[in-house]
PDB file of C-alpha atoms and ligand atoms in Angstrom:
ATOM      1  CA  MET A 161     -34.911   9.449 -79.337  1.00 53.00           C
ATOM      2  CA  ASN A 162     -35.014   5.850 -80.363  1.00 58.00           C
ATOM      3  CA  LYS A 163     -35.076   2.828 -78.016  1.00 56.00           C
ATOM      4  CA  ARG A 164     -31.324   2.310 -78.282  1.00 59.00           C
ATOM      5  CA  ASN A 165     -30.523   5.846 -77.142  1.00 60.00           C
ATOM      6  CA  ILE A 166     -33.017   5.563 -74.294  1.00 52.00           C
ATOM      7  CA  LEU A 167     -31.275   2.342 -73.141  1.00 50.00           C
ATOM      8  CA  LYS A 168     -27.846   4.048 -73.335  1.00 61.00           C
ATOM      9  CA  LEU A 169     -29.157   6.993 -71.268  1.00 52.00           C
ATOM     10  CA  CYS A 170     -30.541   4.609 -68.648  1.00 45.00           C
ATOM     11  CA  ILE A 171     -27.248   2.714 -68.347  1.00 50.00           C
ATOM     12  CA  VAL A 172     -25.210   5.945 -68.044  1.00 50.00           C
ATOM     13  CA  SER A 173     -27.654   7.307 -65.440  1.00 54.00           C
ATOM     14  CA  LEU A 174     -27.403   4.084 -63.462  1.00 46.00           C
ATOM     15  CA  ILE A 175     -23.591   4.188 -63.493  1.00 46.00           C
ATOM     16  CA  VAL A 176     -23.573   7.860 -62.402  1.00 45.00           C
ATOM     17  CA  CYS A 177     -26.052   7.069 -59.644  1.00 42.00           C
ATOM     18  CA  ILE A 178     -24.031   4.110 -58.313  1.00 44.00           C
ATOM     19  CA  PHE A 179     -20.810   6.175 -58.362  1.00 45.00           C
ATOM     20  CA  THR A 180     -22.451   9.133 -56.569  1.00 43.00           C
ATOM     21  CA  CYS A 181     -23.977   6.909 -53.897  1.00 40.00           C
ATOM     22  CA  GLY A 182     -20.623   5.202 -53.327  1.00 42.00           C
ATOM     23  CA  CYS A 183     -18.915   8.523 -52.822  1.00 39.00           C
ATOM     24  CA  MET A 184     -21.597   9.696 -50.382  1.00 44.00           C
ATOM     25  CA  MET A 185     -21.437   6.479 -48.368  1.00 42.00           C
ATOM     26  CA  SER A 186     -17.668   6.585 -48.111  1.00 41.00           C
ATOM     27  CA  SER A 187     -17.826  10.153 -46.825  1.00 41.00           C
ATOM     28  CA  VAL A 188     -20.485   9.266 -44.216  1.00 41.00           C
ATOM     29  CA  ILE A 189     -18.750   6.171 -42.800  1.00 40.00           C
ATOM     30  CA  PRO A 190     -15.239   6.952 -41.568  1.00 40.00           C
ATOM     31  CA  PRO A 191     -12.825   4.348 -42.856  1.00 39.00           C
ATOM     32  CA  SER A 192     -11.399   3.821 -39.345  1.00 40.00           C
ATOM     33  CA  ILE A 193     -14.581   2.188 -38.027  1.00 39.00           C
ATOM     34  CA  GLU A 194     -14.389  -1.564 -38.249  1.00 37.00           C
ATOM     35  CA  VAL A 195     -17.668  -2.824 -36.966  1.00 39.00           C
ATOM     36  CA  ASP A 196     -16.503  -6.381 -36.443  1.00 40.00           C
ATOM     37  CA  ALA A 197     -13.368  -5.470 -34.426  1.00 39.00           C
ATOM     38  CA  PRO A 198     -13.617  -6.587 -30.776  1.00 38.00           C
ATOM     39  CA  ALA A 199     -13.569  -3.816 -28.175  1.00 39.00           C
ATOM     40  CA  PHE A 200     -10.636  -5.425 -26.303  1.00 38.00           C
ATOM     41  CA  PRO A 201      -8.590  -7.586 -28.645  1.00 38.00           C
ATOM     42  CA  ALA A 202      -7.168 -10.734 -27.144  1.00 39.00           C
ATOM     43  CA  ASN A 203      -3.739 -10.381 -25.542  1.00 39.00           C
ATOM     44  CA  THR A 204      -4.298  -6.726 -24.703  1.00 39.00           C
ATOM     45  CA  PRO A 205      -3.084  -6.236 -21.110  1.00 38.00           C
ATOM     46  CA  VAL A 206      -5.838  -4.979 -18.820  1.00 35.00           C
ATOM     47  CA  ASP A 207      -4.814  -2.259 -16.409  1.00 38.00           C
ATOM     48  CA  ILE A 208      -5.507  -3.233 -12.804  1.00 34.00           C
ATOM     49  CA  PRO A 209      -6.184  -0.042 -10.861  1.00 37.00           C
ATOM     50  CA  ILE A 210      -3.453   0.811  -8.372  1.00 40.00           C
ATOM     51  CA  TYR A 211      -4.839   2.504  -5.291  1.00 40.00           C
ATOM     52  CA  THR A 212      -3.118   5.723  -4.318  1.00 46.00           C
ATOM     53  CA  PRO A 213      -3.502   7.928  -1.258  1.00 45.00           C
ATOM     54  CA  ASP A 214      -5.421  10.468  -3.324  1.00 49.00           C
ATOM     55  CA  GLU A 215      -8.171   8.096  -4.377  1.00 50.00           C
ATOM     56  CA  PRO A 216     -11.494   8.798  -2.709  1.00 43.00           C
ATOM     57  CA  ASN A 217     -12.115   5.144  -1.793  1.00 48.00           C
ATOM     58  CA  PHE A 218      -9.222   5.504   0.637  1.00 63.00           C
ATOM     59  CA  SER A 219     -10.470   8.630   2.333  1.00 81.00           C
ATOM     60  CA  VAL A 220     -10.619   8.253   6.093  1.00 90.00           C
ATOM     61  CA  ASP A 221     -13.862   9.064   7.913  1.00 92.00           C
ATOM     62  CA  PRO A 222     -12.823  10.675  11.231  1.00 92.00           C
ATOM     63  CA  ASN A 223     -16.214   9.804  12.714  1.00 92.00           C
ATOM     64  CA  LYS A 224     -15.711   6.060  12.275  1.00 95.00           C
ATOM     65  CA  PRO A 225     -13.326   3.902  14.337  1.00 97.00           C
ATOM     66  CA  MET A 226      -9.908   3.084  12.916  1.00 97.00           C
ATOM     67  CA  VAL A 227      -6.791   1.118  13.752  1.00 98.00           C
ATOM     68  CA  ALA A 228      -3.277   0.998  12.315  1.00 98.00           C
ATOM     69  CA  LEU A 229      -1.720  -2.373  11.534  1.00 98.00           C
ATOM     70  CA  THR A 230       2.071  -2.114  11.749  1.00 98.00           C
ATOM     71  CA  PHE A 231       4.652  -4.643  10.571  1.00 98.00           C
ATOM     72  CA  ASP A 232       8.269  -4.527  11.783  1.00 98.00           C
ATOM     73  CA  ASP A 233      11.632  -5.944  10.730  1.00 97.00           C
ATOM     74  CA  GLY A 234      10.815  -6.653   7.083  1.00 96.00           C
ATOM     75  CA  PRO A 235      10.589  -6.827   4.258  1.00 96.00           C
ATOM     76  CA  SER A 236      10.988 -10.599   3.959  1.00 96.00           C
ATOM     77  CA  ALA A 237      11.003 -12.891   0.949  1.00 92.00           C
ATOM     78  CA  GLN A 238       7.615 -14.569   1.306  1.00 89.00           C
ATOM     79  CA  VAL A 239       5.607 -13.063   4.137  1.00 97.00           C
ATOM     80  CA  THR A 240       5.654  -9.399   3.098  1.00 98.00           C
ATOM     81  CA  GLY A 241       4.251 -10.334  -0.311  1.00 97.00           C
ATOM     82  CA  LYS A 242       1.432 -12.357   1.300  1.00 97.00           C
ATOM     83  CA  ILE A 243       0.506  -9.458   3.565  1.00 98.00           C
ATOM     84  CA  LEU A 244       0.576  -7.045   0.601  1.00 97.00           C
ATOM     85  CA  ASP A 245      -1.747  -9.436  -1.270  1.00 97.00           C
ATOM     86  CA  LEU A 246      -4.221  -9.146   1.624  1.00 97.00           C
ATOM     87  CA  ILE A 247      -3.837  -5.362   1.729  1.00 97.00           C
ATOM     88  CA  GLU A 248      -4.627  -5.193  -1.978  1.00 95.00           C
ATOM     89  CA  ARG A 249      -7.504  -7.680  -1.767  1.00 95.00           C
ATOM     90  CA  TYR A 250      -9.294  -5.812   1.012  1.00 94.00           C
ATOM     91  CA  GLY A 251      -8.336  -2.313  -0.176  1.00 94.00           C
ATOM     92  CA  ILE A 252      -6.779  -1.351   3.161  1.00 96.00           C
ATOM     93  CA  ARG A 253      -3.475   0.172   4.219  1.00 96.00           C
ATOM     94  CA  ALA A 254      -0.811  -0.561   6.789  1.00 98.00           C
ATOM     95  CA  THR A 255       2.541   0.765   7.982  1.00 98.00           C
ATOM     96  CA  PHE A 256       5.799  -1.139   7.474  1.00 98.00           C
ATOM     97  CA  PHE A 257       8.701  -0.253   9.786  1.00 98.00           C
ATOM     98  CA  VAL A 258      11.592  -1.512   7.713  1.00 98.00           C
ATOM     99  CA  GLN A 259      15.170  -2.259   8.716  1.00 96.00           C
ATOM    100  CA  GLY A 260      18.286  -2.019   6.620  1.00 91.00           C
ATOM    101  CA  GLN A 261      19.375  -5.613   6.355  1.00 84.00           C
ATOM    102  CA  ASN A 262      16.160  -6.587   4.599  1.00 89.00           C
ATOM    103  CA  LEU A 263      15.330  -3.380   2.819  1.00 91.00           C
ATOM    104  CA  THR A 264      17.951  -3.738   0.117  1.00 91.00           C
ATOM    105  CA  LYS A 265      17.225  -7.451  -0.371  1.00 93.00           C
ATOM    106  CA  TYR A 266      13.563  -6.993  -1.301  1.00 95.00           C
ATOM    107  CA  PRO A 267      13.070  -3.474  -2.690  1.00 96.00           C
ATOM    108  CA  GLN A 268      10.165  -4.684  -4.827  1.00 96.00           C
ATOM    109  CA  HIS A 269       8.051  -5.075  -1.687  1.00 97.00           C
ATOM    110  CA  ILE A 270       8.776  -1.478  -0.689  1.00 97.00           C
ATOM    111  CA  LYS A 271       7.747  -0.177  -4.092  1.00 96.00           C
ATOM    112  CA  ARG A 272       4.564  -2.247  -4.093  1.00 96.00           C
ATOM    113  CA  ALA A 273       3.626  -1.177  -0.556  1.00 97.00           C
ATOM    114  CA  VAL A 274       3.952   2.477  -1.565  1.00 96.00           C
ATOM    115  CA  GLU A 275       1.903   1.883  -4.719  1.00 95.00           C
ATOM    116  CA  LEU A 276      -0.822   0.393  -2.535  1.00 95.00           C
ATOM    117  CA  GLY A 277      -0.852   3.526  -0.387  1.00 94.00           C
ATOM    118  CA  CYS A 278       0.938   2.004   2.597  1.00 96.00           C
ATOM    119  CA  GLU A 279       3.325   3.941   4.815  1.00 97.00           C
ATOM    120  CA  ILE A 280       7.003   3.054   5.173  1.00 97.00           C
ATOM    121  CA  GLY A 281       8.486   3.832   8.577  1.00 98.00           C
ATOM    122  CA  ASN A 282      12.079   3.758   9.812  1.00 98.00           C
ATOM    123  CA  HIS A 283      13.143   0.810  12.013  1.00 97.00           C
ATOM    124  CA  THR A 284      16.864   1.683  11.758  1.00 97.00           C
ATOM    125  CA  LYS A 285      19.754   0.278   9.757  1.00 97.00           C
ATOM    126  CA  ASP A 286      20.998  -2.457  12.080  1.00 97.00           C
ATOM    127  CA  HIS A 287      18.200  -2.976  14.632  1.00 96.00           C
ATOM    128  CA  LYS A 288      20.408  -2.039  17.578  1.00 96.00           C
ATOM    129  CA  LYS A 289      19.383  -0.585  20.912  1.00 97.00           C
ATOM    130  CA  LEU A 290      19.640   3.132  20.213  1.00 97.00           C
ATOM    131  CA  THR A 291      20.378   3.973  23.862  1.00 97.00           C
ATOM    132  CA  ALA A 292      23.714   2.128  23.486  1.00 97.00           C
ATOM    133  CA  LEU A 293      24.864   4.340  20.598  1.00 97.00           C
ATOM    134  CA  ASN A 294      26.491   7.768  20.467  1.00 96.00           C
ATOM    135  CA  ASP A 295      24.932  10.662  18.582  1.00 96.00           C
ATOM    136  CA  GLU A 296      26.799  10.031  15.350  1.00 97.00           C
ATOM    137  CA  GLU A 297      25.871   6.347  15.339  1.00 97.00           C
ATOM    138  CA  ILE A 298      22.217   7.168  15.972  1.00 97.00           C
ATOM    139  CA  ILE A 299      22.160   9.534  12.994  1.00 97.00           C
ATOM    140  CA  VAL A 300      23.704   6.844  10.753  1.00 97.00           C
ATOM    141  CA  GLN A 301      21.010   4.387  11.870  1.00 97.00           C
ATOM    142  CA  ARG A 302      18.300   6.914  11.006  1.00 97.00           C
ATOM    143  CA  ASP A 303      19.684   8.352   7.771  1.00 97.00           C
ATOM    144  CA  TYR A 304      20.527   5.055   6.094  1.00 97.00           C
ATOM    145  CA  ILE A 305      16.876   3.979   6.123  1.00 97.00           C
ATOM    146  CA  ASN A 306      15.463   7.354   5.171  1.00 97.00           C
ATOM    147  CA  SER A 307      17.777   7.748   2.179  1.00 96.00           C
ATOM    148  CA  THR A 308      17.506   4.120   1.028  1.00 97.00           C
ATOM    149  CA  VAL A 309      13.695   4.171   1.094  1.00 96.00           C
ATOM    150  CA  ARG A 310      13.787   7.447  -0.816  1.00 96.00           C
ATOM    151  CA  ASP A 311      16.066   5.899  -3.440  1.00 96.00           C
ATOM    152  CA  ILE A 312      13.856   2.819  -3.796  1.00 96.00           C
ATOM    153  CA  ALA A 313      10.380   4.275  -3.657  1.00 95.00           C
ATOM    154  CA  GLY A 314      10.696   8.047  -3.960  1.00 94.00           C
ATOM    155  CA  ILE A 315       9.273   8.768  -0.503  1.00 95.00           C
ATOM    156  CA  THR A 316      11.069   9.506   2.767  1.00 96.00           C
ATOM    157  CA  PRO A 317       9.883   7.939   6.042  1.00 97.00           C
ATOM    158  CA  THR A 318       8.616  10.468   8.566  1.00 96.00           C
ATOM    159  CA  LEU A 319       8.090   8.081  11.508  1.00 97.00           C
ATOM    160  CA  LEU A 320      10.558   5.961  13.476  1.00 98.00           C
ATOM    161  CA  ARG A 321       9.982   2.867  15.574  1.00 98.00           C
ATOM    162  CA  PRO A 322      12.987   2.193  17.813  1.00 97.00           C
ATOM    163  CA  PRO A 323      14.120  -1.463  17.897  1.00 97.00           C
ATOM    164  CA  TYR A 324      12.775  -3.201  21.032  1.00 96.00           C
ATOM    165  CA  GLY A 325      10.947   0.041  21.851  1.00 95.00           C
ATOM    166  CA  ASN A 326      14.278   1.026  23.387  1.00 95.00           C
ATOM    167  CA  MET A 327      14.778   4.787  23.791  1.00 95.00           C
ATOM    168  CA  ASN A 328      15.281   7.680  26.143  1.00 95.00           C
ATOM    169  CA  GLU A 329      14.898  11.408  25.906  1.00 94.00           C
ATOM    170  CA  HIS A 330      18.384  11.873  24.473  1.00 95.00           C
ATOM    171  CA  VAL A 331      17.745   9.334  21.687  1.00 96.00           C
ATOM    172  CA  ARG A 332      14.415  10.959  20.799  1.00 95.00           C
ATOM    173  CA  GLU A 333      15.972  14.413  20.612  1.00 94.00           C
ATOM    174  CA  THR A 334      18.949  13.209  18.572  1.00 95.00           C
ATOM    175  CA  THR A 335      16.808  11.268  16.106  1.00 95.00           C
ATOM    176  CA  ALA A 336      14.411  14.169  15.692  1.00 94.00           C
ATOM    177  CA  MET A 337      11.529  12.076  14.339  1.00 96.00           C
ATOM    178  CA  PRO A 338       8.208  11.062  15.935  1.00 96.00           C
ATOM    179  CA  PHE A 339       8.615   7.729  17.769  1.00 97.00           C
ATOM    180  CA  ILE A 340       5.797   5.255  17.112  1.00 98.00           C
ATOM    181  CA  LEU A 341       5.288   2.485  19.662  1.00 98.00           C
ATOM    182  CA  TRP A 342       2.119   0.356  19.950  1.00 98.00           C
ATOM    183  CA  SER A 343      -0.922  -0.292  22.114  1.00 98.00           C
ATOM    184  CA  ILE A 344      -1.486  -3.946  21.133  1.00 98.00           C
ATOM    185  CA  ASP A 345       1.489  -6.312  21.100  1.00 98.00           C
ATOM    186  CA  THR A 346       0.544  -9.557  19.329  1.00 98.00           C
ATOM    187  CA  LYS A 347       3.888 -11.151  20.359  1.00 98.00           C
ATOM    188  CA  ASP A 348       3.792 -12.946  17.019  1.00 97.00           C
ATOM    189  CA  TRP A 349       7.585 -13.399  17.132  1.00 97.00           C
ATOM    190  CA  GLU A 350       7.204 -15.381  20.349  1.00 96.00           C
ATOM    191  CA  SER A 351       4.167 -17.563  19.709  1.00 96.00           C
ATOM    192  CA  ARG A 352       4.597 -18.133  15.949  1.00 97.00           C
ATOM    193  CA  ASN A 353       1.013 -19.324  16.290  1.00 97.00           C
ATOM    194  CA  LYS A 354      -1.788 -18.053  14.077  1.00 97.00           C
ATOM    195  CA  ASP A 355      -4.589 -18.424  16.636  1.00 98.00           C
ATOM    196  CA  ALA A 356      -2.567 -16.737  19.382  1.00 98.00           C
ATOM    197  CA  VAL A 357      -1.860 -13.766  17.105  1.00 98.00           C
ATOM    198  CA  ILE A 358      -5.533 -13.458  16.105  1.00 98.00           C
ATOM    199  CA  TYR A 359      -6.593 -13.562  19.760  1.00 98.00           C
ATOM    200  CA  ALA A 360      -4.035 -10.977  20.832  1.00 98.00           C
ATOM    201  CA  ALA A 361      -4.914  -8.609  17.976  1.00 98.00           C
ATOM    202  CA  LEU A 362      -8.688  -8.713  18.463  1.00 98.00           C
ATOM    203  CA  LYS A 363      -9.173  -9.313  22.201  1.00 97.00           C
ATOM    204  CA  ASP A 364      -9.163  -5.688  23.387  1.00 97.00           C
ATOM    205  CA  VAL A 365      -8.954  -3.752  20.136  1.00 98.00           C
ATOM    206  CA  GLN A 366     -10.432  -0.282  20.153  1.00 98.00           C
ATOM    207  CA  ASP A 367     -10.491   2.906  18.156  1.00 98.00           C
ATOM    208  CA  GLY A 368      -7.036   4.466  17.742  1.00 98.00           C
ATOM    209  CA  ASP A 369      -5.007   1.338  18.463  1.00 98.00           C
ATOM    210  CA  ILE A 370      -1.622   0.646  16.897  1.00 98.00           C
ATOM    211  CA  ILE A 371      -1.176  -3.114  16.474  1.00 98.00           C
ATOM    212  CA  LEU A 372       2.367  -4.527  16.430  1.00 98.00           C
ATOM    213  CA  MET A 373       3.230  -7.495  14.195  1.00 98.00           C
ATOM    214  CA  HIS A 374       6.226  -8.634  12.136  1.00 98.00           C
ATOM    215  CA  ASP A 375       6.141  -9.463   8.416  1.00 97.00           C
ATOM    216  CA  LEU A 376       8.622 -12.278   8.987  1.00 97.00           C
ATOM    217  CA  TYR A 377       6.440 -15.221   9.999  1.00 97.00           C
ATOM    218  CA  THR A 378       4.010 -17.294   7.936  1.00 98.00           C
ATOM    219  CA  SER A 379       1.830 -17.589  11.047  1.00 98.00           C
ATOM    220  CA  THR A 380       1.502 -13.787  11.086  1.00 98.00           C
ATOM    221  CA  ALA A 381       0.352 -13.704   7.441  1.00 98.00           C
ATOM    222  CA  GLU A 382      -2.140 -16.503   8.165  1.00 98.00           C
ATOM    223  CA  ALA A 383      -3.430 -14.596  11.188  1.00 98.00           C
ATOM    224  CA  CYS A 384      -3.897 -11.482   9.053  1.00 98.00           C
ATOM    225  CA  GLU A 385      -6.143 -13.486   6.717  1.00 97.00           C
ATOM    226  CA  GLU A 386      -8.639 -13.499   9.600  1.00 97.00           C
ATOM    227  CA  ILE A 387      -7.717 -10.331  11.490  1.00 97.00           C
ATOM    228  CA  ILE A 388      -8.233  -7.993   8.533  1.00 97.00           C
ATOM    229  CA  PRO A 389     -11.768  -9.096   7.507  1.00 95.00           C
ATOM    230  CA  GLU A 390     -12.818  -9.327  11.155  1.00 96.00           C
ATOM    231  CA  LEU A 391     -11.714  -5.742  11.873  1.00 97.00           C
ATOM    232  CA  ILE A 392     -13.540  -4.584   8.728  1.00 95.00           C
ATOM    233  CA  ASN A 393     -16.668  -6.481   9.882  1.00 96.00           C
ATOM    234  CA  ARG A 394     -16.468  -4.665  13.205  1.00 96.00           C
ATOM    235  CA  GLY A 395     -16.499  -1.336  11.361  1.00 95.00           C
ATOM    236  CA  TYR A 396     -12.831  -0.390  11.666  1.00 97.00           C
ATOM    237  CA  GLN A 397     -11.017   1.519   8.964  1.00 96.00           C
ATOM    238  CA  LEU A 398      -7.534   0.055   8.507  1.00 97.00           C
ATOM    239  CA  VAL A 399      -5.256   3.013   7.863  1.00 97.00           C
ATOM    240  CA  THR A 400      -1.618   4.046   8.149  1.00 97.00           C
ATOM    241  CA  VAL A 401      -0.243   5.548  11.353  1.00 97.00           C
ATOM    242  CA  SER A 402       0.067   9.003   9.782  1.00 96.00           C
ATOM    243  CA  GLU A 403      -3.470   8.825   8.369  1.00 95.00           C
ATOM    244  CA  MET A 404      -4.900   7.836  11.746  1.00 96.00           C
ATOM    245  CA  PHE A 405      -3.292  10.738  13.590  1.00 96.00           C
ATOM    246  CA  ALA A 406      -4.241  13.175  10.829  1.00 94.00           C
ATOM    247  CA  ALA A 407      -7.850  11.978  10.804  1.00 94.00           C
ATOM    248  CA  LYS A 408      -8.064  12.486  14.561  1.00 94.00           C
ATOM    249  CA  GLY A 409      -6.448  15.915  14.393  1.00 93.00           C
ATOM    250  CA  MET A 410      -3.457  14.772  16.449  1.00 95.00           C
ATOM    251  CA  ALA A 411      -0.003  16.111  15.657  1.00 95.00           C
ATOM    252  CA  LEU A 412       3.022  13.819  15.338  1.00 96.00           C
ATOM    253  CA  ASP A 413       5.933  15.797  16.775  1.00 96.00           C
ATOM    254  CA  SER A 414       9.639  15.057  16.522  1.00 96.00           C
ATOM    255  CA  GLY A 415      11.173  13.669  19.682  1.00 95.00           C
ATOM    256  CA  VAL A 416       7.788  12.570  21.092  1.00 96.00           C
ATOM    257  CA  SER A 417       6.681   8.913  21.408  1.00 96.00           C
ATOM    258  CA  TYR A 418       3.149   7.736  20.661  1.00 98.00           C
ATOM    259  CA  GLY A 419       1.528   4.400  21.522  1.00 98.00           C
ATOM    260  CA  HIS A 420      -1.967   5.052  20.142  1.00 98.00           C
ATOM    261  CA  ALA A 421      -4.119   7.793  18.642  1.00 97.00           C
ATOM    262  CA  ARG A 422      -6.687   8.775  21.260  1.00 94.00           C
TER     263      ARG A 422
HETATM  264 NI1   NI B 188      12.200  -4.902  15.335  1.00 88.28          NI
END
């Protein structure tokens, strides 16, 4: 073999070697891997976790104190959203007793409240004194809210708060839902004063309380900015009415009224 043939053999061997290595490399490195691609490309929406009742961070410890914040007469344009912001920020829950006039105006608040794990209660269609109505009218007041909430948010209220706390035995039997009253009345509708609402909510609060407020007033939302973290600092779990009774092993029976869970 002369020098020329040896050179040819070397060149051919080199080409074969380069080709073989290329094939091996391409089979080792999957073509889909792009090392330089960012893990989360810009403009990709980031999912914010939505808390649901099933999530363990919302489990209620029956051995720790708890209270139920309740908001009546909403939803309203501005205030309900502010209160839901606080509920989301602190990872708590509350119960909203909604009434018909406002329910259909702001369904987005109902959907969001449910997504955040809050409870929606029935505060009747027209906010009338139920004792002044006949049986048929009472049923209309009840059913309108239950069916409208179900249409909006896919859940049906199981609790009723009578307007003005007005009721009698006949109304409770006709309505055939548990009646939820309260043990702490902040009178936020009367004072419209943030400090007065904070004082009323925290002054005598204890385990099992149901606190009455209204998601209609800016002063109530401002008060909640302090009430919620203060209750958490004192060791209270802020839960829905149904969660509180369930955690304490207390039944909620139709036709019976409840002012607290203890
Ligand atoms: Ni009311």
